[in-house]
Short mmCIF file of C-alpha atoms in Angstrom, two decimals:
data_model
loop_
_atom_site.label_atom_id
_atom_site.label_comp_id
_atom_site.label_asym_id
_atom_site.label_seq_id
_atom_site.Cartn_x
_atom_site.Cartn_y
_atom_site.Cartn_z
CA MET E 794 -31.92 7.75 -31.01
CA PRO E 795 -31.13 5.51 -28.01
CA LEU E 796 -30.27 7.20 -24.76
CA SER E 797 -26.78 6.58 -23.49
CA PRO E 798 -26.36 5.78 -19.81
CA PRO E 799 -25.06 8.57 -17.59
CA ARG E 800 -21.30 8.57 -17.19
CA SER E 801 -19.31 9.07 -14.06
CA SER E 802 -15.80 10.45 -14.17
CA PRO E 803 -13.05 8.37 -12.54
CA ALA E 804 -12.58 11.12 -9.94
CA LEU E 805 -16.28 11.00 -9.07
CA ALA E 806 -16.16 7.20 -8.89
CA ALA E 807 -13.15 7.53 -6.57
CA TRP E 808 -15.05 9.98 -4.37
CA GLU E 809 -18.08 7.72 -4.17
CA THR E 810 -15.85 4.76 -3.33
CA ALA E 811 -13.99 6.75 -0.69
CA ALA E 812 -17.14 8.22 0.81
CA TRP E 813 -19.06 4.96 1.16
CA LEU E 814 -16.71 1.99 1.41
CA GLU E 815 -14.68 0.94 4.41
CA PRO E 816 -11.44 2.99 4.19
CA VAL E 817 -8.94 0.13 3.78
CA ARG E 818 -10.87 -1.29 0.82
CA ALA E 819 -11.52 2.16 -0.58
CA VAL E 820 -7.83 3.07 -0.60
CA GLY E 821 -7.04 -0.09 -2.58
CA ILE E 822 -9.51 0.97 -5.26
CA VAL E 823 -8.41 4.61 -5.31
CA ASP E 824 -4.75 3.49 -5.53
CA ALA E 825 -5.65 1.40 -8.60
CA LEU E 826 -7.43 4.36 -10.23
CA LEU E 827 -4.41 6.58 -9.58
CA GLY E 828 -1.87 3.94 -10.60
CA GLY E 829 -3.76 3.25 -13.83
CA GLY E 830 -3.71 6.93 -14.73
CA LEU E 831 -7.52 7.12 -14.67
CA THR E 832 -7.48 10.04 -12.25
CA SER E 833 -4.90 12.25 -10.57
CA PRO E 834 -4.20 13.60 -7.09
CA ALA E 835 -5.21 17.05 -8.37
CA ALA E 836 -8.57 15.74 -9.61
CA LEU E 837 -9.16 13.99 -6.28
CA ALA E 838 -8.29 17.15 -4.34
CA GLU E 839 -10.69 19.16 -6.51
CA ILE E 840 -13.59 16.75 -6.06
CA ALA E 841 -12.90 16.39 -2.33
CA GLN E 842 -13.08 20.16 -1.97
CA ARG E 843 -16.23 20.39 -4.11
CA PHE E 844 -18.00 17.67 -2.05
CA ALA E 845 -16.48 18.46 1.35
CA ASP E 846 -19.85 19.30 2.88
CA ARG E 847 -21.63 16.21 1.58
CA ARG E 848 -22.18 13.13 3.67
CA GLY E 849 -18.98 11.06 3.49
CA GLY E 850 -16.86 14.08 2.57
CA ARG E 851 -14.48 13.81 5.52
CA ARG E 852 -14.05 10.08 4.98
CA ALA E 853 -13.31 10.63 1.28
CA SER E 854 -10.69 13.27 2.12
CA ARG E 855 -9.03 10.88 4.56
CA VAL E 856 -9.03 8.05 2.00
CA PHE E 857 -7.53 10.36 -0.63
CA ALA E 858 -4.80 11.39 1.83
CA LEU E 859 -3.91 7.71 2.32
CA ALA E 860 -3.91 6.88 -1.40
CA ASP E 861 -0.68 6.22 -3.30
CA PRO E 862 -0.40 5.77 -7.08
CA ALA E 863 2.80 3.74 -6.66
CA ALA E 864 0.96 0.82 -5.02
CA GLN E 865 1.16 -2.31 -7.14
CA SER E 866 -1.89 -4.22 -5.89
CA PRO E 867 -4.94 -3.83 -3.65
CA PRO E 868 -3.49 -6.19 -0.98
CA GLU E 869 -0.31 -4.08 -0.82
CA SER E 870 -2.54 -1.03 -0.40
CA HIS E 871 -4.53 -2.78 2.34
CA LEU E 872 -1.33 -3.72 4.18
CA ARG E 873 0.07 -0.18 3.91
CA VAL E 874 -3.14 1.46 5.14
CA ARG E 875 -3.65 -0.97 8.00
CA LEU E 876 -0.08 -0.32 9.21
CA VAL E 877 -0.59 3.46 9.04
CA LEU E 878 -3.99 3.33 10.74
CA ALA E 879 -2.37 1.26 13.50
CA GLY E 880 0.04 4.12 14.23
CA LEU E 881 3.15 3.30 12.22
CA PRO E 882 4.82 5.94 10.09
CA ARG E 883 3.67 5.97 6.48
CA PRO E 884 5.89 3.74 4.34
CA VAL E 885 6.99 4.60 0.82
CA ALA E 886 5.47 2.35 -1.83
CA GLN E 887 7.98 1.00 -4.35
CA HIS E 888 10.90 3.00 -2.91
CA PRO E 889 13.99 2.69 -5.17
CA VAL E 890 16.91 1.00 -3.41
CA ARG E 891 20.13 1.36 -5.40
CA LEU E 892 22.50 -1.53 -4.75
CA PRO E 893 26.32 -1.19 -4.96
CA SER E 894 26.14 -3.05 -8.29
CA GLY E 895 23.94 -0.26 -9.69
CA LEU E 896 20.84 -2.46 -9.75
CA VAL E 897 17.75 -0.71 -8.40
CA LEU E 898 15.16 -2.73 -6.47
CA HIS E 899 11.74 -1.49 -5.40
CA PRO E 900 10.40 -3.16 -2.23
CA ASP E 901 6.63 -3.06 -1.88
CA LEU E 902 6.78 -0.88 1.25
CA ALA E 903 9.83 0.83 2.70
CA TRP E 904 10.90 3.10 5.49
CA PRO E 905 14.16 4.27 3.87
CA GLU E 906 15.26 6.32 6.88
CA PHE E 907 15.32 3.09 8.91
CA GLY E 908 16.42 0.64 6.22
CA VAL E 909 13.28 -1.45 6.69
CA ALA E 910 11.21 -2.98 3.90
CA VAL E 911 8.07 -5.09 3.79
CA GLU E 912 7.28 -7.34 0.86
CA TYR E 913 3.74 -8.58 0.33
CA ASP E 914 3.73 -12.17 -0.93
CA GLY E 915 0.44 -13.10 -2.58
CA HIS E 916 -0.40 -16.55 -3.88
CA TRP E 917 1.69 -16.25 -7.03
CA HIS E 918 4.87 -15.99 -4.93
CA THR E 919 4.65 -19.76 -4.32
CA ASP E 920 5.60 -20.42 -7.94
CA PRO E 921 9.15 -21.94 -7.87
CA ASP E 922 10.53 -19.45 -10.40
CA GLN E 923 9.01 -16.51 -8.56
CA MET E 924 10.30 -17.83 -5.23
CA HIS E 925 13.79 -18.02 -6.74
CA ARG E 926 13.58 -14.37 -7.87
CA ASP E 927 12.14 -13.31 -4.51
CA ARG E 928 14.95 -14.97 -2.55
CA ARG E 929 17.58 -13.39 -4.78
CA ARG E 930 15.98 -9.97 -4.17
CA LEU E 931 15.84 -10.67 -0.44
CA ASN E 932 19.52 -11.57 -0.33
CA GLN E 933 20.44 -8.44 -2.30
CA LEU E 934 18.46 -6.16 0.01
CA VAL E 935 19.85 -7.79 3.15
CA ALA E 936 23.41 -7.50 1.80
CA ALA E 937 22.74 -3.78 1.26
CA GLY E 938 21.87 -3.43 4.97
CA TRP E 939 18.08 -3.60 4.80
CA VAL E 940 15.83 -5.59 7.11
CA VAL E 941 13.12 -7.19 4.99
CA LEU E 942 9.92 -8.63 6.40
CA HIS E 943 7.54 -10.73 4.33
CA VAL E 944 3.78 -10.73 4.77
CA THR E 945 1.68 -13.40 3.12
CA SER E 946 -1.95 -13.05 2.14
CA ARG E 947 -2.90 -15.45 4.94
CA ARG E 948 -1.02 -13.46 7.57
CA LEU E 949 -2.54 -10.19 6.37
CA ARG E 950 -6.00 -11.73 6.62
CA ASP E 951 -5.65 -13.91 9.75
CA ASP E 952 -2.67 -12.67 11.77
CA PHE E 953 -2.44 -8.90 11.32
CA PRO E 954 -1.76 -8.12 15.03
CA ALA E 955 1.41 -10.25 14.88
CA VAL E 956 2.45 -8.64 11.58
CA LEU E 957 1.97 -5.21 13.14
CA ARG E 958 4.05 -6.17 16.18
CA GLU E 959 6.86 -7.49 13.97
CA VAL E 960 7.01 -4.37 11.82
CA ARG E 961 6.75 -2.08 14.85
CA ASP E 962 9.54 -3.98 16.65
CA VAL E 963 11.91 -3.85 13.68
CA LEU E 964 11.25 -0.14 13.13
CA ALA E 965 11.93 0.51 16.83
CA GLN E 966 15.15 -1.53 16.68
CA ARG E 967 16.19 0.61 13.72
CA GLY E 968 15.57 3.90 15.55
CA TRP E 969 11.90 4.77 15.07
CA ARG E 970 10.31 6.49 18.02
CA ARG E 971 6.62 7.33 18.27
#
């Protein structure tokens, strides 16, 4: 009878990821595990408690605290975590914004108390049909009183300090105080 390889639970894989990888990358992976229903916040809390005294335990707990199952992609997760680690208040991923027409939109990141949203635009947003849909969404959110900032993959990678300044400035204009 052939031996089967040892199996790791998704929660254990999340802990190992969180304990050993750089936190921004780790959160993107843990978000995907949560969003895909492969593990749960309760399972992560249990494994974090069980391994709290192991090397990497504090880092894993911090990564789990930053994780969000509503995130739609690793780059959105990276953007969210980098903004939070830079001192901004934690945004809500995929916050429902009900328009007067009854339509509900879900910006990638939102600070609903300030009416500020951030949309992450990866490479596929350059498709003409997608750009058309994105601009319609932008116009609808702006008409509903929201300020919407867009962050491209290039800006996230190469120009994060400017992105951070822009988001911080808009939040401050809308009433956020440290």
